[in-house]
């Protein structure tokens, strides 16, 4: 991606006010939690901060908002309009546009609404998040892992495993009902006002929270919630739920929080019931609703965390891919290797590799190499089936299998059942399309 063109009219107000250009946050922001800081808006509009925000939005791409502008059209637009946008931000006349509602299917059934801001609003929110993150993040709980620099799902899973190894084998799982849609604006703004001294920034955040939601061409007001899909929402979620983290720490609970998923690890069901009651009270103070149907007290071995599940072997706590995660992975592979995909096998392998590498990296903590070997065999069988499907006719199948070394009787047997692709893709064609054939195609292997 090309760098910012020199003609882009960033004013670099942070530099004019004594804010340095560097990879670190401005000096005033590094003074964590200083409520007397009155120049956060200027820090947000600093040239270096805006450059980072724009590059981040361009890299993430994403869909257009309600104005239809794409990330490719953003730079030319900023070149013409940035000075007036900046002026409106400074004189507090800037008004965010409504977000576009996009429904996506949930793996558990139903749909979840994503709010897609315009690309301009994404840049401004990203610039704002970059300024606010250094103020809030250092004081967040060490047991909060989502949307934080230097922390990952792997860290959360390792922490949970350490609790289990210490004998805390019962987990209290709390699921918040439509969390991002239920965030109370007044409660959230009260938390932000304790740490943000620049009232202009608070006013801008409030306007983003209250910007409408467009669905089916109609814009409706928002009186609660922060759109999931907004660059600022992850930080705001952590700010709101930090009260819960701090109270759990004060009460000595062993917990892991990843976004709105809270897991507390205890030694008995009785202790779990007490922890569940405490969490309900804490969340009620924040005006958040607990999804009772998905919130449980149960043995940790029967639950999953971020796609992983736990099993106990000779006193050792081991990690494996949760059954639901395996099902989703197989569904995705079936989609990529569908007989109707209309791609050549090498093209399918290339697309498959992109998915498998990411999936394997995510589940790199799993201690189930045997499962990965089984999956590798299943994936190769899917690709053999795709080969057979592309040979199509009986005659083509007969000639191709013979050309690949099949005896006449075997070639005829395969061709005679040419439409039984999955059945044929077992041992019948394994030696015609052996593992080394897929190795030559560069097929990524899950097993070590």
Tab-separated table of C-alpha atoms in Angstrom:
chain	number	residue	atom	x	y	z
A	1	UNK	CA	0.000	0.000	0.000
A	2	UNK	CA	1.335	3.406	-0.905
A	3	UNK	CA	2.133	5.938	1.772
A	4	UNK	CA	0.212	9.152	2.245
A	5	UNK	CA	0.698	11.597	-0.600
A	6	UNK	CA	2.367	14.851	0.469
A	7	UNK	CA	-0.655	16.787	-0.829
A	8	UNK	CA	-3.010	15.336	1.767
A	9	UNK	CA	-3.882	18.356	3.897
A	10	UNK	CA	-3.295	17.090	7.431
A	11	UNK	CA	-2.722	20.195	9.505
A	12	UNK	CA	-0.640	18.488	12.177
A	13	UNK	CA	-2.226	20.503	14.994
A	14	UNK	CA	-0.504	18.336	17.586
A	15	UNK	CA	2.869	19.569	16.362
A	16	UNK	CA	1.717	23.158	16.535
A	17	UNK	CA	0.682	22.676	20.156
A	18	UNK	CA	3.928	21.011	21.210
A	19	UNK	CA	2.872	17.408	20.624
A	20	UNK	CA	5.794	15.396	19.174
A	21	UNK	CA	5.617	13.274	16.039
A	22	UNK	CA	6.734	9.773	16.962
A	23	UNK	CA	5.447	6.247	17.263
A	24	UNK	CA	4.674	6.902	20.925
A	25	UNK	CA	1.515	8.682	22.115
A	26	UNK	CA	1.847	12.429	22.714
A	27	UNK	CA	3.438	13.378	26.030
A	28	UNK	CA	0.188	14.556	27.569
A	29	UNK	CA	-1.469	11.255	26.717
A	30	UNK	CA	1.334	9.200	28.226
A	31	UNK	CA	0.402	10.769	31.569
A	32	UNK	CA	-2.127	8.048	32.121
A	33	UNK	CA	-5.493	9.122	33.361
A	34	UNK	CA	-4.725	12.820	33.734
A	35	UNK	CA	-8.188	14.448	33.828
A	36	UNK	CA	-6.639	17.901	33.448
A	37	UNK	CA	-5.561	17.213	29.861
A	38	UNK	CA	-7.562	19.617	27.715
A	39	UNK	CA	-5.932	18.973	24.323
A	40	UNK	CA	-6.942	15.426	23.427
A	41	UNK	CA	-8.767	16.651	20.339
A	42	UNK	CA	-5.584	18.323	19.068
A	43	UNK	CA	-3.678	15.126	19.805
A	44	UNK	CA	-6.255	13.170	17.797
A	45	UNK	CA	-5.753	15.563	14.860
A	46	UNK	CA	-1.982	15.258	14.950
A	47	UNK	CA	-0.580	14.401	11.505
A	48	UNK	CA	1.135	11.205	12.612
A	49	UNK	CA	-1.977	9.941	14.410
A	50	UNK	CA	-4.176	10.621	11.381
A	51	UNK	CA	-1.726	8.865	9.065
A	52	UNK	CA	-1.831	5.750	11.252
A	53	UNK	CA	-5.634	5.822	11.399
A	54	UNK	CA	-6.030	6.201	7.635
A	55	UNK	CA	-3.615	3.374	6.881
A	56	UNK	CA	-5.407	1.129	9.378
A	57	UNK	CA	-8.809	1.788	7.793
A	58	UNK	CA	-7.417	1.234	4.288
A	59	UNK	CA	-5.779	-2.013	5.363
A	60	UNK	CA	-8.975	-3.337	6.955
A	61	UNK	CA	-11.020	-2.339	3.890
A	62	UNK	CA	-14.535	-3.426	4.811
A	63	UNK	CA	-17.900	-2.499	3.362
A	64	UNK	CA	-19.126	0.979	2.602
A	65	UNK	CA	-21.334	2.929	4.971
A	66	UNK	CA	-24.595	4.634	4.074
A	67	UNK	CA	-22.852	7.094	1.713
A	68	UNK	CA	-21.446	4.283	-0.450
A	69	UNK	CA	-17.875	5.591	-0.275
A	70	UNK	CA	-15.180	2.896	-0.443
A	71	UNK	CA	-11.727	2.917	1.120
A	72	UNK	CA	-10.263	3.451	-2.366
A	73	UNK	CA	-12.256	6.666	-2.712
A	74	UNK	CA	-11.289	7.942	0.732
A	75	UNK	CA	-7.941	9.584	-0.067
A	76	UNK	CA	-9.248	11.708	-2.960
A	77	UNK	CA	-12.163	12.774	-0.782
A	78	UNK	CA	-9.886	13.766	2.113
A	79	UNK	CA	-7.631	15.680	-0.273
A	80	UNK	CA	-10.538	17.942	-1.177
A	81	UNK	CA	-12.513	18.097	2.078
A	82	UNK	CA	-10.171	17.494	5.012
A	83	UNK	CA	-9.696	21.141	6.018
A	84	UNK	CA	-13.423	21.726	6.370
A	85	UNK	CA	-13.823	18.408	8.234
A	86	UNK	CA	-11.046	19.384	10.613
A	87	UNK	CA	-12.573	22.827	11.168
A	88	UNK	CA	-15.939	21.258	12.016
A	89	UNK	CA	-14.267	18.919	14.506
A	90	UNK	CA	-12.545	21.850	16.210
A	91	UNK	CA	-15.609	24.089	16.372
A	92	UNK	CA	-17.745	21.077	17.422
A	93	UNK	CA	-20.202	21.311	14.538
A	94	UNK	CA	-19.140	17.941	13.106
A	95	UNK	CA	-21.982	15.407	12.898
A	96	UNK	CA	-21.271	11.706	12.268
A	97	UNK	CA	-23.440	9.938	9.727
A	98	UNK	CA	-25.737	7.082	10.673
A	99	UNK	CA	-24.281	3.576	10.570
A	100	UNK	CA	-25.569	0.987	8.141
A	101	UNK	CA	-27.110	-2.113	9.693
A	102	UNK	CA	-25.710	-5.373	8.328
A	103	UNK	CA	-27.140	-8.660	9.596
A	104	UNK	CA	-24.830	-11.662	9.788
A	105	UNK	CA	-25.733	-15.202	10.744
A	106	UNK	CA	-24.588	-16.472	14.137
A	107	UNK	CA	-23.130	-19.949	14.418
A	108	UNK	CA	-25.582	-20.647	17.253
A	109	UNK	CA	-28.522	-19.611	15.081
A	110	UNK	CA	-30.255	-16.314	14.461
A	111	UNK	CA	-28.535	-13.143	13.339
A	112	UNK	CA	-26.338	-10.457	14.831
A	113	UNK	CA	-26.459	-6.848	13.707
A	114	UNK	CA	-23.223	-5.114	12.739
A	115	UNK	CA	-23.170	-1.345	12.463
A	116	UNK	CA	-21.007	-0.213	9.548
A	117	UNK	CA	-19.902	3.444	9.802
A	118	UNK	CA	-18.870	5.434	6.746
A	119	UNK	CA	-15.170	5.235	5.891
A	120	UNK	CA	-14.701	8.861	6.997
A	121	UNK	CA	-16.230	8.137	10.391
A	122	UNK	CA	-14.054	5.030	10.653
A	123	UNK	CA	-10.918	7.144	10.197
A	124	UNK	CA	-12.017	9.645	12.848
A	125	UNK	CA	-13.010	6.904	15.283
A	126	UNK	CA	-9.747	5.048	14.691
A	127	UNK	CA	-7.756	8.250	15.319
A	128	UNK	CA	-9.757	8.804	18.486
A	129	UNK	CA	-9.249	5.221	19.692
A	130	UNK	CA	-5.476	5.520	19.161
A	131	UNK	CA	-5.379	8.563	21.441
A	132	UNK	CA	-7.637	7.104	24.138
A	133	UNK	CA	-6.154	3.597	24.287
A	134	UNK	CA	-2.917	4.697	26.046
A	135	UNK	CA	-4.994	6.541	28.659
A	136	UNK	CA	-7.221	3.628	29.622
A	137	UNK	CA	-5.333	0.440	28.770
A	138	UNK	CA	-2.610	0.560	31.468
A	139	UNK	CA	-5.247	0.546	34.203
A	140	UNK	CA	-7.326	-2.302	32.770
A	141	UNK	CA	-7.278	-5.657	34.534
A	142	UNK	CA	-4.524	-8.100	33.609
A	143	UNK	CA	-7.296	-10.696	33.187
A	144	UNK	CA	-9.007	-8.751	30.381
A	145	UNK	CA	-7.693	-9.914	27.015
A	146	UNK	CA	-9.843	-8.642	24.136
A	147	UNK	CA	-9.011	-5.618	21.965
A	148	UNK	CA	-5.821	-4.836	23.824
A	149	UNK	CA	-2.293	-4.436	22.431
A	150	UNK	CA	0.048	-7.289	23.275
A	151	UNK	CA	-2.758	-9.620	24.368
A	152	UNK	CA	-4.446	-12.452	22.540
A	153	UNK	CA	-6.902	-15.312	22.754
A	154	UNK	CA	-3.959	-17.620	23.428
A	155	UNK	CA	-3.111	-15.625	26.546
A	156	UNK	CA	-6.697	-15.964	27.784
A	157	UNK	CA	-6.757	-19.719	27.145
A	158	UNK	CA	-3.408	-20.231	28.901
A	159	UNK	CA	-4.677	-18.289	31.918
A	160	UNK	CA	-7.807	-20.431	32.091
A	161	UNK	CA	-5.700	-23.587	31.896
A	162	UNK	CA	-3.574	-22.370	34.810
A	163	UNK	CA	-6.737	-22.036	36.930
A	164	UNK	CA	-7.720	-25.611	36.080
A	165	UNK	CA	-4.251	-26.856	36.914
A	166	UNK	CA	-4.644	-25.168	40.295
A	167	UNK	CA	-7.769	-27.217	41.028
A	168	UNK	CA	-10.482	-24.786	39.958
A	169	UNK	CA	-12.421	-27.225	37.789
A	170	UNK	CA	-15.846	-25.518	37.842
A	171	UNK	CA	-16.481	-22.605	35.492
A	172	UNK	CA	-19.070	-19.855	35.787
A	173	UNK	CA	-19.866	-18.596	32.292
A	174	UNK	CA	-21.835	-15.386	31.899
A	175	UNK	CA	-23.191	-14.424	28.503
A	176	UNK	CA	-24.466	-10.869	28.080
A	177	UNK	CA	-27.610	-10.440	26.051
A	178	UNK	CA	-26.904	-8.340	22.935
A	179	UNK	CA	-24.136	-6.562	24.816
A	180	UNK	CA	-23.109	-4.035	22.156
A	181	UNK	CA	-26.770	-3.138	21.592
A	182	UNK	CA	-27.475	-2.707	25.312
A	183	UNK	CA	-24.671	-0.392	26.422
A	184	UNK	CA	-26.224	2.446	28.407
A	185	UNK	CA	-24.890	5.754	27.086
A	186	UNK	CA	-25.150	7.655	30.377
A	187	UNK	CA	-23.363	4.944	32.361
A	188	UNK	CA	-20.597	4.713	29.760
A	189	UNK	CA	-20.145	8.472	29.465
A	190	UNK	CA	-19.870	8.699	33.251
A	191	UNK	CA	-16.919	6.272	33.164
A	192	UNK	CA	-15.262	8.153	30.320
A	193	UNK	CA	-15.669	11.560	31.993
A	194	UNK	CA	-13.609	10.374	34.971
A	195	UNK	CA	-10.533	10.014	32.757
A	196	UNK	CA	-11.032	12.406	29.832
A	197	UNK	CA	-10.485	16.075	30.538
A	198	UNK	CA	-11.273	17.354	27.040
A	199	UNK	CA	-15.033	17.998	26.936
A	200	UNK	CA	-14.918	18.293	23.142
A	201	UNK	CA	-13.803	14.672	22.906
A	202	UNK	CA	-16.577	13.575	25.266
A	203	UNK	CA	-19.090	15.440	23.120
A	204	UNK	CA	-17.750	13.789	19.961
A	205	UNK	CA	-17.988	10.313	21.509
A	206	UNK	CA	-21.566	11.013	22.617
A	207	UNK	CA	-22.466	12.020	19.061
A	208	UNK	CA	-21.016	8.802	17.725
A	209	UNK	CA	-22.989	6.811	20.270
A	210	UNK	CA	-26.204	8.592	19.328
A	211	UNK	CA	-25.722	8.589	15.545
A	212	UNK	CA	-28.622	6.730	14.001
A	213	UNK	CA	-28.862	3.252	12.516
A	214	UNK	CA	-30.044	2.834	8.930
A	215	UNK	CA	-31.982	-0.314	8.044
A	216	UNK	CA	-34.004	-0.744	4.853
A	217	UNK	CA	-33.430	2.895	3.966
A	218	UNK	CA	-34.856	4.215	7.254
A	219	UNK	CA	-32.688	5.868	9.929
A	220	UNK	CA	-33.743	5.234	13.506
A	221	UNK	CA	-32.422	6.965	16.619
A	222	UNK	CA	-30.163	5.107	19.018
A	223	UNK	CA	-30.727	5.632	22.713
A	224	UNK	CA	-28.441	2.813	23.820
A	225	UNK	CA	-25.721	0.621	22.370
A	226	UNK	CA	-22.424	1.099	20.591
A	227	UNK	CA	-22.273	-0.433	17.089
A	228	UNK	CA	-20.352	-3.671	16.841
A	229	UNK	CA	-18.109	-2.985	13.862
A	230	UNK	CA	-17.099	0.511	14.900
A	231	UNK	CA	-13.343	1.090	15.546
A	232	UNK	CA	-14.153	2.808	18.833
A	233	UNK	CA	-16.595	0.224	20.216
A	234	UNK	CA	-14.021	-2.335	21.463
A	235	UNK	CA	-12.310	0.241	23.685
A	236	UNK	CA	-15.652	1.543	24.963
A	237	UNK	CA	-16.682	-2.014	25.838
A	238	UNK	CA	-13.552	-2.495	27.906
A	239	UNK	CA	-14.065	0.857	29.658
A	240	UNK	CA	-17.596	-0.118	30.662
A	241	UNK	CA	-16.770	-3.650	31.836
A	242	UNK	CA	-13.645	-2.603	33.704
A	243	UNK	CA	-15.823	-2.055	36.799
A	244	UNK	CA	-16.739	-5.742	36.695
A	245	UNK	CA	-13.086	-6.759	36.343
A	246	UNK	CA	-12.010	-4.612	39.272
A	247	UNK	CA	-14.728	-5.956	41.542
A	248	UNK	CA	-13.847	-9.547	40.654
A	249	UNK	CA	-10.211	-8.776	41.465
A	250	UNK	CA	-11.145	-7.214	44.814
A	251	UNK	CA	-13.155	-10.299	45.753
A	252	UNK	CA	-10.256	-12.597	44.849
A	253	UNK	CA	-11.980	-14.364	41.958
A	254	UNK	CA	-10.019	-16.280	39.309
A	255	UNK	CA	-11.444	-15.089	36.026
A	256	UNK	CA	-10.876	-14.441	32.339
A	257	UNK	CA	-12.774	-11.830	30.362
A	258	UNK	CA	-12.660	-11.654	26.592
A	259	UNK	CA	-14.909	-8.813	25.402
A	260	UNK	CA	-18.375	-9.573	26.806
A	261	UNK	CA	-17.601	-13.233	27.627
A	262	UNK	CA	-16.834	-13.627	31.333
A	263	UNK	CA	-15.559	-16.915	32.792
A	264	UNK	CA	-14.913	-17.353	36.532
A	265	UNK	CA	-13.145	-20.506	37.766
A	266	UNK	CA	-13.992	-21.907	41.202
A	267	UNK	CA	-13.548	-25.136	43.178
A	268	UNK	CA	-17.192	-26.121	43.757
A	269	UNK	CA	-20.689	-25.627	42.388
A	270	UNK	CA	-21.667	-23.842	45.591
A	271	UNK	CA	-18.893	-21.308	45.068
A	272	UNK	CA	-19.988	-21.069	41.448
A	273	UNK	CA	-23.551	-20.185	42.438
A	274	UNK	CA	-22.256	-17.416	44.697
A	275	UNK	CA	-20.036	-16.076	41.913
A	276	UNK	CA	-22.961	-16.113	39.465
A	277	UNK	CA	-25.130	-14.105	41.883
A	278	UNK	CA	-22.326	-11.577	42.385
A	279	UNK	CA	-21.898	-11.151	38.628
A	280	UNK	CA	-25.622	-10.619	38.111
A	281	UNK	CA	-25.577	-7.813	40.663
A	282	UNK	CA	-22.489	-6.184	39.155
A	283	UNK	CA	-23.914	-6.261	35.650
A	284	UNK	CA	-27.295	-4.974	36.789
A	285	UNK	CA	-25.563	-1.841	38.127
A	286	UNK	CA	-24.272	-1.257	34.597
A	287	UNK	CA	-27.809	-1.851	33.248
A	288	UNK	CA	-26.685	-4.899	31.310
A	289	UNK	CA	-28.786	-8.024	30.879
A	290	UNK	CA	-27.555	-11.559	31.488
A	291	UNK	CA	-28.623	-14.143	28.927
A	292	UNK	CA	-29.860	-16.762	31.370
A	293	UNK	CA	-30.169	-19.509	28.745
A	294	UNK	CA	-26.451	-19.299	27.921
A	295	UNK	CA	-25.059	-18.505	31.383
A	296	UNK	CA	-24.114	-21.630	33.337
A	297	UNK	CA	-22.206	-23.117	36.256
A	298	UNK	CA	-20.664	-26.352	34.966
A	299	UNK	CA	-17.541	-28.528	34.946
A	300	UNK	CA	-14.897	-26.815	32.820
A	301	UNK	CA	-14.297	-30.070	30.920
A	302	UNK	CA	-17.818	-29.777	29.479
A	303	UNK	CA	-17.457	-26.183	28.326
A	304	UNK	CA	-15.305	-24.347	25.791
A	305	UNK	CA	-13.401	-21.082	25.804
A	306	UNK	CA	-12.708	-19.136	22.605
A	307	UNK	CA	-12.976	-22.264	20.479
A	308	UNK	CA	-10.860	-24.461	22.775
A	309	UNK	CA	-11.987	-27.149	25.191
A	310	UNK	CA	-10.119	-28.776	28.068
A	311	UNK	CA	-9.524	-32.405	28.926
A	312	UNK	CA	-7.705	-34.019	31.799
A	313	UNK	CA	-5.138	-36.725	31.193
A	314	UNK	CA	-3.240	-38.266	34.105
A	315	UNK	CA	-3.546	-35.107	36.126
A	316	UNK	CA	-2.481	-32.869	33.244
A	317	UNK	CA	-4.791	-30.261	31.721
A	318	UNK	CA	-4.663	-30.444	27.934
A	319	UNK	CA	-6.141	-28.286	25.227
A	320	UNK	CA	-8.044	-29.418	22.172
A	321	UNK	CA	-10.227	-27.912	19.480
A	322	UNK	CA	-13.797	-27.719	20.749
A	323	UNK	CA	-16.315	-29.895	18.863
A	324	UNK	CA	-18.275	-26.854	17.693
A	325	UNK	CA	-15.091	-25.327	16.269
A	326	UNK	CA	-14.333	-28.555	14.396
A	327	UNK	CA	-17.817	-28.566	12.893
A	328	UNK	CA	-17.466	-24.974	11.735
A	329	UNK	CA	-14.059	-25.723	10.244
A	330	UNK	CA	-15.401	-28.713	8.302
A	331	UNK	CA	-18.333	-26.659	7.046
A	332	UNK	CA	-15.906	-24.054	5.722
A	333	UNK	CA	-13.723	-26.673	4.024
A	334	UNK	CA	-16.832	-28.201	2.438
A	335	UNK	CA	-17.728	-24.773	1.099
A	336	UNK	CA	-14.245	-24.185	-0.370
A	337	UNK	CA	-14.060	-27.691	-1.916
A	338	UNK	CA	-17.649	-27.769	-3.118
A	339	UNK	CA	-18.242	-29.630	-6.370
A	340	UNK	CA	-19.911	-26.449	-7.630
A	341	UNK	CA	-17.001	-24.129	-6.801
A	342	UNK	CA	-16.051	-23.796	-10.477
A	343	UNK	CA	-12.312	-23.689	-9.833
A	344	UNK	CA	-9.421	-25.917	-10.786
A	345	UNK	CA	-7.922	-28.104	-8.042
A	346	UNK	CA	-4.725	-25.963	-7.791
A	347	UNK	CA	-6.913	-22.869	-7.349
A	348	UNK	CA	-8.950	-24.609	-4.672
A	349	UNK	CA	-5.746	-25.653	-2.878
A	350	UNK	CA	-4.516	-22.062	-2.896
A	351	UNK	CA	-7.763	-20.813	-1.376
A	352	UNK	CA	-7.844	-23.700	1.068
A	353	UNK	CA	-4.284	-23.017	2.216
A	354	UNK	CA	-5.154	-19.436	3.127
A	355	UNK	CA	-7.931	-20.658	5.406
A	356	UNK	CA	-6.072	-23.645	6.870
A	357	UNK	CA	-2.985	-21.632	7.826
A	358	UNK	CA	-5.057	-19.104	9.731
A	359	UNK	CA	-7.116	-21.822	11.389
A	360	UNK	CA	-4.041	-23.816	12.416
A	361	UNK	CA	-2.325	-20.723	13.791
A	362	UNK	CA	-5.369	-19.932	15.902
A	363	UNK	CA	-5.517	-23.466	17.267
A	364	UNK	CA	-1.761	-23.723	17.705
A	365	UNK	CA	-2.172	-24.495	21.423
A	366	UNK	CA	-4.228	-27.639	20.780
A	367	UNK	CA	-2.508	-30.848	21.859
A	368	UNK	CA	-4.349	-33.075	19.404
A	369	UNK	CA	-2.003	-33.952	16.562
A	370	UNK	CA	-3.978	-37.138	15.903
A	371	UNK	CA	-7.102	-35.067	15.227
A	372	UNK	CA	-5.128	-32.882	12.807
A	373	UNK	CA	-3.889	-35.988	10.971
A	374	UNK	CA	-7.456	-37.218	10.622
A	375	UNK	CA	-8.493	-33.827	9.267
A	376	UNK	CA	-5.611	-33.865	6.766
A	377	UNK	CA	-6.833	-37.213	5.430
A	378	UNK	CA	-10.410	-35.953	5.233
A	379	UNK	CA	-9.331	-32.821	3.343
A	380	UNK	CA	-7.343	-34.867	0.810
A	381	UNK	CA	-10.380	-37.062	0.268
A	382	UNK	CA	-12.447	-33.945	-0.392
A	383	UNK	CA	-9.909	-32.890	-3.038
A	384	UNK	CA	-9.886	-36.345	-4.644
A	385	UNK	CA	-13.652	-36.144	-4.825
A	386	UNK	CA	-13.335	-32.759	-6.530
A	387	UNK	CA	-10.980	-34.300	-9.114
A	388	UNK	CA	-13.485	-37.059	-9.845
A	389	UNK	CA	-16.291	-34.545	-10.159
A	390	UNK	CA	-14.306	-32.556	-12.737
A	391	UNK	CA	-13.658	-35.674	-14.851
A	392	UNK	CA	-17.442	-35.732	-15.313
A	393	UNK	CA	-18.248	-38.434	-17.883
A	394	UNK	CA	-17.760	-42.198	-17.670
A	395	UNK	CA	-15.385	-42.185	-20.658
A	396	UNK	CA	-13.226	-39.345	-19.327
A	397	UNK	CA	-13.039	-40.976	-15.895
A	398	UNK	CA	-12.078	-44.333	-17.428
A	399	UNK	CA	-9.334	-42.860	-19.627
A	400	UNK	CA	-7.959	-40.540	-16.930
A	401	UNK	CA	-7.756	-43.214	-14.231
A	402	UNK	CA	-6.036	-45.582	-16.659
A	403	UNK	CA	-3.578	-42.844	-17.626
A	404	UNK	CA	-2.810	-42.431	-13.929
A	405	UNK	CA	-1.935	-46.108	-13.592
A	406	UNK	CA	-5.195	-47.844	-12.708
A	407	UNK	CA	-5.708	-51.401	-13.934
A	408	UNK	CA	-8.482	-51.859	-16.516
A	409	UNK	CA	-10.905	-53.480	-14.026
A	410	UNK	CA	-10.326	-50.777	-11.401
A	411	UNK	CA	-10.650	-47.993	-13.976
A	412	UNK	CA	-13.940	-49.458	-15.156
A	413	UNK	CA	-15.186	-49.889	-11.563
A	414	UNK	CA	-14.458	-46.229	-10.808
A	415	UNK	CA	-15.970	-45.021	-14.092
A	416	UNK	CA	-19.072	-47.176	-13.668
A	417	UNK	CA	-19.795	-45.385	-10.396
A	418	UNK	CA	-18.582	-42.045	-11.668
A	419	UNK	CA	-21.217	-40.017	-9.799
A	420	UNK	CA	-20.484	-41.631	-6.446
A	421	UNK	CA	-17.670	-39.142	-5.848
A	422	UNK	CA	-17.236	-39.531	-2.082
A	423	UNK	CA	-17.383	-43.324	-2.288
A	424	UNK	CA	-14.821	-43.394	-5.106
A	425	UNK	CA	-12.582	-40.869	-3.327
A	426	UNK	CA	-11.611	-43.379	-0.659
A	427	UNK	CA	-9.031	-46.085	-1.281
A	428	UNK	CA	-10.078	-46.615	-4.871
A	429	UNK	CA	-8.318	-43.510	-6.158
A	430	UNK	CA	-5.919	-42.852	-3.263
A	431	UNK	CA	-2.986	-44.446	-5.094
A	432	UNK	CA	-3.939	-42.591	-8.308
A	433	UNK	CA	-3.928	-39.253	-6.462
A	434	UNK	CA	-1.490	-40.026	-3.623
A	435	UNK	CA	-0.478	-37.742	-0.786
A	436	UNK	CA	2.679	-36.715	-2.597
A	437	UNK	CA	0.520	-35.375	-5.445
A	438	UNK	CA	-1.070	-32.903	-3.012
A	439	UNK	CA	2.342	-32.176	-1.537
A	440	UNK	CA	3.454	-31.065	-4.993
A	441	UNK	CA	0.414	-28.797	-5.179
A	442	UNK	CA	1.584	-27.250	-1.890
A	443	UNK	CA	-1.397	-28.339	0.185
A	444	UNK	CA	-0.946	-27.102	3.769
A	445	UNK	CA	-0.918	-29.876	6.371
A	446	UNK	CA	-2.444	-29.384	9.802
A	447	UNK	CA	-0.531	-32.180	11.516
A	448	UNK	CA	3.102	-31.701	12.456
